[in-house]
CSV table of C-alpha atoms in Angstrom, one decimal:
chain,number,residue,atom,x,y,z
A,22,GLN,CA,-3.3,-6.3,-7.3
A,23,VAL,CA,-6.0,-8.2,-5.6
A,24,GLN,CA,-4.3,-10.2,-2.4
A,25,VAL,CA,-6.8,-12.3,-0.3
A,26,VAL,CA,-5.2,-13.3,3.5
A,27,GLN,CA,-6.4,-16.0,5.4
A,28,SER,CA,-5.3,-15.8,9.1
A,29,ALA,CA,-3.3,-17.9,10.4
A,30,ALA,CA,-3.2,-22.2,11.4
A,31,GLU,CA,-6.0,-23.4,14.5
A,32,VAL,CA,-5.0,-26.4,16.7
A,33,LYS,CA,-8.4,-27.0,18.5
A,34,LYS,CA,-10.2,-30.0,20.7
A,35,PRO,CA,-13.3,-31.5,19.3
A,36,GLY,CA,-16.7,-30.5,20.2
A,37,ALA,CA,-15.4,-26.8,19.7
A,38,SER,CA,-15.3,-23.7,17.7
A,39,VAL,CA,-13.3,-22.2,15.1
A,40,LYS,CA,-13.7,-19.0,13.9
A,41,VAL,CA,-11.4,-18.5,9.8
A,42,SER,CA,-11.0,-14.8,8.6
A,43,CYS,CA,-10.3,-13.2,5.4
A,44,LYS,CA,-8.3,-10.4,4.6
A,45,ALA,CA,-9.0,-8.7,0.7
A,46,SER,CA,-7.4,-6.4,-0.3
A,47,GLY,CA,-6.8,-4.9,-4.3
A,48,TYR,CA,-10.3,-4.9,-5.1
A,49,THR,CA,-13.9,-3.8,-4.1
A,50,PHE,CA,-14.4,-5.8,-1.6
A,51,THR,CA,-18.7,-5.3,-2.1
A,52,ASP,CA,-18.0,-6.6,-5.5
A,53,TYR,CA,-17.5,-10.3,-5.4
A,54,TYR,CA,-18.7,-13.1,-3.5
A,55,ILE,CA,-16.5,-14.7,-1.1
A,56,HIS,CA,-15.9,-18.8,-1.1
A,57,TRP,CA,-15.1,-21.4,1.6
A,58,VAL,CA,-14.1,-24.4,0.5
A,59,ARG,CA,-12.1,-26.8,1.9
A,60,GLN,CA,-9.4,-30.1,2.1
A,61,ALA,CA,-9.6,-32.5,3.8
A,62,PRO,CA,-5.4,-34.4,4.2
A,63,GLY,CA,-4.9,-35.9,0.9
A,64,GLN,CA,-8.5,-36.1,0.1
A,65,GLY,CA,-9.9,-33.3,-2.9
A,66,LEU,CA,-12.0,-29.9,-2.1
A,67,GLU,CA,-14.7,-29.2,-0.7
A,68,TRP,CA,-17.6,-26.1,-1.4
A,69,MET,CA,-18.7,-25.2,2.0
A,70,GLY,CA,-20.8,-22.4,0.9
A,71,TRP,CA,-20.8,-18.7,-0.2
A,72,MET,CA,-21.7,-14.6,1.5
A,73,HIS,CA,-22.4,-11.9,-0.7
A,74,PRO,CA,-20.2,-9.7,1.2
A,75,SER,CA,-23.1,-6.9,-0.4
A,76,GLY,CA,-26.0,-6.5,1.8
A,77,GLY,CA,-24.6,-10.2,3.6
A,78,GLY,CA,-26.2,-12.6,2.1
A,79,THR,CA,-25.1,-16.5,2.3
A,80,SER,CA,-25.2,-19.8,1.3
A,81,TYR,CA,-24.4,-23.1,2.7
A,82,ALA,CA,-24.0,-26.3,1.7
A,83,GLN,CA,-26.0,-29.4,3.1
A,84,LYS,CA,-23.8,-30.7,4.8
A,85,PHE,CA,-22.9,-27.4,6.6
A,86,GLN,CA,-26.2,-26.0,7.6
A,87,GLY,CA,-26.7,-25.2,11.5
A,88,ARG,CA,-22.7,-25.8,11.8
A,89,VAL,CA,-21.5,-22.7,9.8
A,90,ALA,CA,-21.3,-19.4,9.8
A,91,MET,CA,-19.9,-16.3,7.1
A,92,THR,CA,-20.4,-13.7,7.7
A,93,ARG,CA,-17.9,-10.4,6.7
A,94,ASP,CA,-16.8,-6.8,8.1
A,95,THR,CA,-17.1,-4.4,4.9
A,96,THR,CA,-15.2,-1.6,7.4
A,97,ILE,CA,-12.0,-3.9,7.2
A,98,SER,CA,-13.4,-5.8,3.9
A,99,THR,CA,-12.8,-9.5,5.6
A,100,ALA,CA,-14.5,-12.3,5.5
A,101,TYR,CA,-15.5,-14.8,8.5
A,102,MET,CA,-16.4,-17.7,8.6
A,103,ASP,CA,-17.4,-19.8,11.8
A,104,LEU,CA,-17.3,-23.5,11.7
A,105,SER,CA,-18.5,-25.3,15.2
A,106,ARG,CA,-19.3,-28.4,16.9
A,107,LEU,CA,-15.7,-29.7,15.7
A,108,THR,CA,-14.1,-33.3,15.2
A,109,SER,CA,-11.7,-34.9,13.9
A,110,ASP,CA,-13.9,-35.3,10.4
A,111,ASP,CA,-13.0,-31.3,9.9
A,112,THR,CA,-9.3,-31.4,9.9
A,113,ALA,CA,-8.6,-29.8,7.1
A,114,VAL,CA,-7.1,-26.7,4.6
A,115,TYR,CA,-9.4,-24.2,4.6
A,116,TYR,CA,-9.5,-21.8,2.2
A,117,CYS,CA,-11.5,-18.1,1.6
A,118,ALA,CA,-11.9,-17.3,-2.6
A,119,ARG,CA,-13.0,-14.4,-3.9
A,120,GLY,CA,-15.3,-14.5,-7.0
A,121,PRO,CA,-18.4,-13.7,-9.1
A,122,TRP,CA,-21.9,-14.3,-9.2
A,123,SER,CA,-22.0,-16.8,-12.3
A,124,GLY,CA,-17.1,-18.3,-12.9
A,125,GLY,CA,-15.0,-20.1,-11.6
A,126,ALA,CA,-13.2,-18.2,-7.8
A,127,ASP,CA,-9.5,-16.1,-9.4
A,128,TYR,CA,-8.6,-15.0,-6.4
A,129,TRP,CA,-7.9,-17.5,-3.3
A,130,GLY,CA,-6.3,-16.9,0.0
A,131,GLN,CA,-3.3,-19.2,1.4
A,132,GLY,CA,-5.4,-21.5,3.1
A,133,THR,CA,-6.1,-21.9,7.4
A,134,LEU,CA,-5.1,-25.3,9.0
A,135,VAL,CA,-7.7,-26.5,11.2
A,136,THR,CA,-5.9,-29.8,12.9
A,137,VAL,CA,-8.9,-31.2,15.6
A,138,SER,CA,-7.0,-33.0,18.1
A,139,SER,CA,-7.9,-34.0,22.2
B,3,ASP,CA,-27.7,-32.1,-5.9
B,4,ILE,CA,-26.2,-32.3,-9.0
B,5,GLN,CA,-22.9,-35.1,-9.0
B,6,MET,CA,-19.9,-33.6,-11.0
B,7,THR,CA,-18.1,-37.6,-11.9
B,8,GLN,CA,-14.6,-36.7,-13.2
B,9,SER,CA,-12.9,-39.4,-15.4
B,10,PRO,CA,-9.8,-40.5,-14.7
B,11,SER,CA,-8.7,-40.2,-11.4
B,12,SER,CA,-5.1,-40.4,-12.8
B,13,LEU,CA,-3.3,-40.9,-15.7
B,14,SER,CA,0.1,-40.9,-16.2
B,15,ALA,CA,1.3,-38.8,-19.5
B,16,SER,CA,5.2,-38.4,-20.9
B,17,VAL,CA,6.2,-34.5,-22.3
B,18,GLY,CA,4.2,-33.2,-24.9
B,19,ASP,CA,1.3,-35.8,-24.8
B,20,ARG,CA,-2.3,-34.8,-25.8
B,21,VAL,CA,-3.6,-34.9,-22.8
B,22,THR,CA,-8.3,-34.7,-21.8
B,23,ILE,CA,-10.2,-35.3,-18.6
B,24,THR,CA,-14.0,-35.8,-18.9
B,25,CYS,CA,-16.3,-34.7,-16.6
B,26,ARG,CA,-19.7,-35.6,-16.1
B,27,ALA,CA,-22.7,-33.6,-15.0
B,28,SER,CA,-25.5,-35.7,-13.8
B,29,GLN,CA,-27.9,-33.1,-14.5
B,30,GLY,CA,-27.1,-30.8,-17.4
B,31,ILE,CA,-25.6,-27.6,-16.8
B,32,SER,CA,-26.2,-25.2,-19.7
B,33,ASN,CA,-21.7,-24.2,-19.5
B,34,TYR,CA,-21.8,-23.2,-16.9
B,35,LEU,CA,-18.2,-24.9,-15.8
B,36,ALA,CA,-14.5,-24.0,-14.3
B,37,TRP,CA,-11.5,-25.6,-14.8
B,38,TYR,CA,-9.3,-25.4,-11.6
B,39,GLN,CA,-5.3,-27.3,-11.4
B,40,GLN,CA,-4.0,-27.9,-8.3
B,41,LYS,CA,0.1,-27.9,-7.9
B,42,PRO,CA,0.9,-31.0,-4.7
B,43,GLY,CA,1.5,-28.5,-1.7
B,44,ARG,CA,-0.5,-25.1,-4.0
B,45,VAL,CA,-3.8,-23.1,-4.0
B,46,PRO,CA,-6.1,-24.1,-6.0
B,47,LYS,CA,-5.3,-21.4,-9.7
B,48,LEU,CA,-8.4,-21.0,-11.7
B,49,LEU,CA,-8.0,-22.7,-15.3
B,50,ILE,CA,-11.0,-22.0,-17.7
B,51,TYR,CA,-14.9,-21.1,-16.4
B,52,SER,CA,-17.4,-21.2,-18.6
B,53,ALA,CA,-16.8,-24.4,-20.3
B,54,SER,CA,-14.0,-23.2,-23.3
B,55,THR,CA,-12.9,-19.2,-21.7
B,56,LEU,CA,-9.3,-19.5,-21.0
B,57,GLN,CA,-8.5,-18.0,-17.5
B,58,SER,CA,-6.1,-14.5,-18.2
B,59,GLY,CA,-2.6,-15.2,-18.5
B,60,VAL,CA,-3.0,-19.6,-18.2
B,61,PRO,CA,-1.1,-21.2,-20.9
B,62,SER,CA,-3.3,-21.8,-24.9
B,63,ARG,CA,-1.7,-25.5,-24.3
B,64,PHE,CA,-5.2,-25.5,-22.5
B,65,SER,CA,-8.8,-26.0,-23.5
B,66,GLY,CA,-11.7,-27.2,-21.9
B,67,SER,CA,-15.2,-27.4,-24.3
B,68,GLY,CA,-18.3,-29.4,-23.8
B,69,SER,CA,-22.2,-28.2,-22.8
B,70,GLY,CA,-25.4,-29.5,-21.0
B,71,THR,CA,-23.8,-32.7,-18.9
B,72,ASP,CA,-20.3,-34.0,-20.1
B,73,PHE,CA,-17.2,-31.2,-20.5
B,74,THR,CA,-13.4,-32.0,-21.1
B,75,LEU,CA,-10.3,-30.9,-20.1
B,76,THR,CA,-7.7,-31.1,-22.6
B,77,ILE,CA,-3.7,-29.6,-22.9
B,78,SER,CA,-2.4,-30.8,-26.0
B,79,SER,CA,1.1,-31.0,-25.9
B,80,LEU,CA,1.7,-31.8,-21.4
B,81,GLN,CA,4.9,-29.6,-20.2
B,82,PRO,CA,6.6,-30.8,-16.5
B,83,GLU,CA,4.9,-27.9,-14.7
B,84,ASP,CA,1.4,-29.2,-15.4
B,85,VAL,CA,2.1,-32.2,-13.0
B,86,ALA,CA,-1.5,-30.9,-10.4
B,87,THR,CA,-4.5,-33.0,-9.8
B,88,TYR,CA,-7.1,-31.4,-11.9
B,89,TYR,CA,-11.7,-30.3,-10.7
B,90,CYS,CA,-14.2,-29.6,-12.4
B,91,GLN,CA,-16.5,-27.2,-10.5
B,92,LYS,CA,-20.2,-26.9,-11.8
B,93,TYR,CA,-22.1,-23.0,-10.7
B,94,ASN,CA,-25.6,-22.7,-12.2
B,95,THR,CA,-26.2,-23.7,-8.5
B,96,VAL,CA,-25.7,-23.3,-5.5
B,97,PRO,CA,-23.8,-26.1,-4.5
B,98,ARG,CA,-20.6,-25.4,-6.4
B,99,THR,CA,-20.2,-29.0,-6.2
B,100,PHE,CA,-16.0,-29.9,-7.5
B,101,GLY,CA,-15.3,-33.2,-9.3
B,102,GLN,CA,-13.2,-35.6,-7.1
B,103,GLY,CA,-10.2,-34.6,-8.4
B,104,THR,CA,-7.5,-35.8,-11.7
B,105,LYS,CA,-3.9,-36.6,-10.7
B,106,VAL,CA,-1.5,-36.1,-13.6
B,107,GLU,CA,1.6,-36.9,-12.9
B,108,MET,CA,4.9,-37.6,-15.1
B,109,LYS,CA,5.9,-40.2,-17.4
């Protein structure tokens, strides 16, 4: 069965970087995009960008351009999301999710809480 | 970028009521629209894609319609387990913007 498992919660200081991992299993990792979506406390869903594991191509929301990097290691079916220059506004649950090029994201990770605090 | 606007922001309904949520795109997106359900403290779940196609395993009381700029999600007979926040998301182009969400509560 398809599973998407994310790394554990992180606490970071302002100005630091965080790297969240997303391990996929139960399907061919290179056949589907990996989306990254975040949700600040009490807020809605915010799409950050996506990465296609086959060639590593990415597309980022403009808001995160220059501060985010989405990468992958196909040998272990794992995607990564690196967010740098963290501020308190980046405190959120970060989700990865699998999705086709055309369609919704059908399998989601459990979420990774990133807390930015001095 | 195309903006997605949902209405209402919240609603309260009784068991068995018909519930309708609207999502409007600032430009036409054909039928490239998905709906998600997020229960309190849970991960979002895909309900509908291509505006009206039910994801496998989703109860038939959920339905979607629309094309272009105006879309609706309908719950034909609200059940207690449907208490959640519902989000639309467009996916014709990037960024794949979400609507701001509609919180459905039980009266």
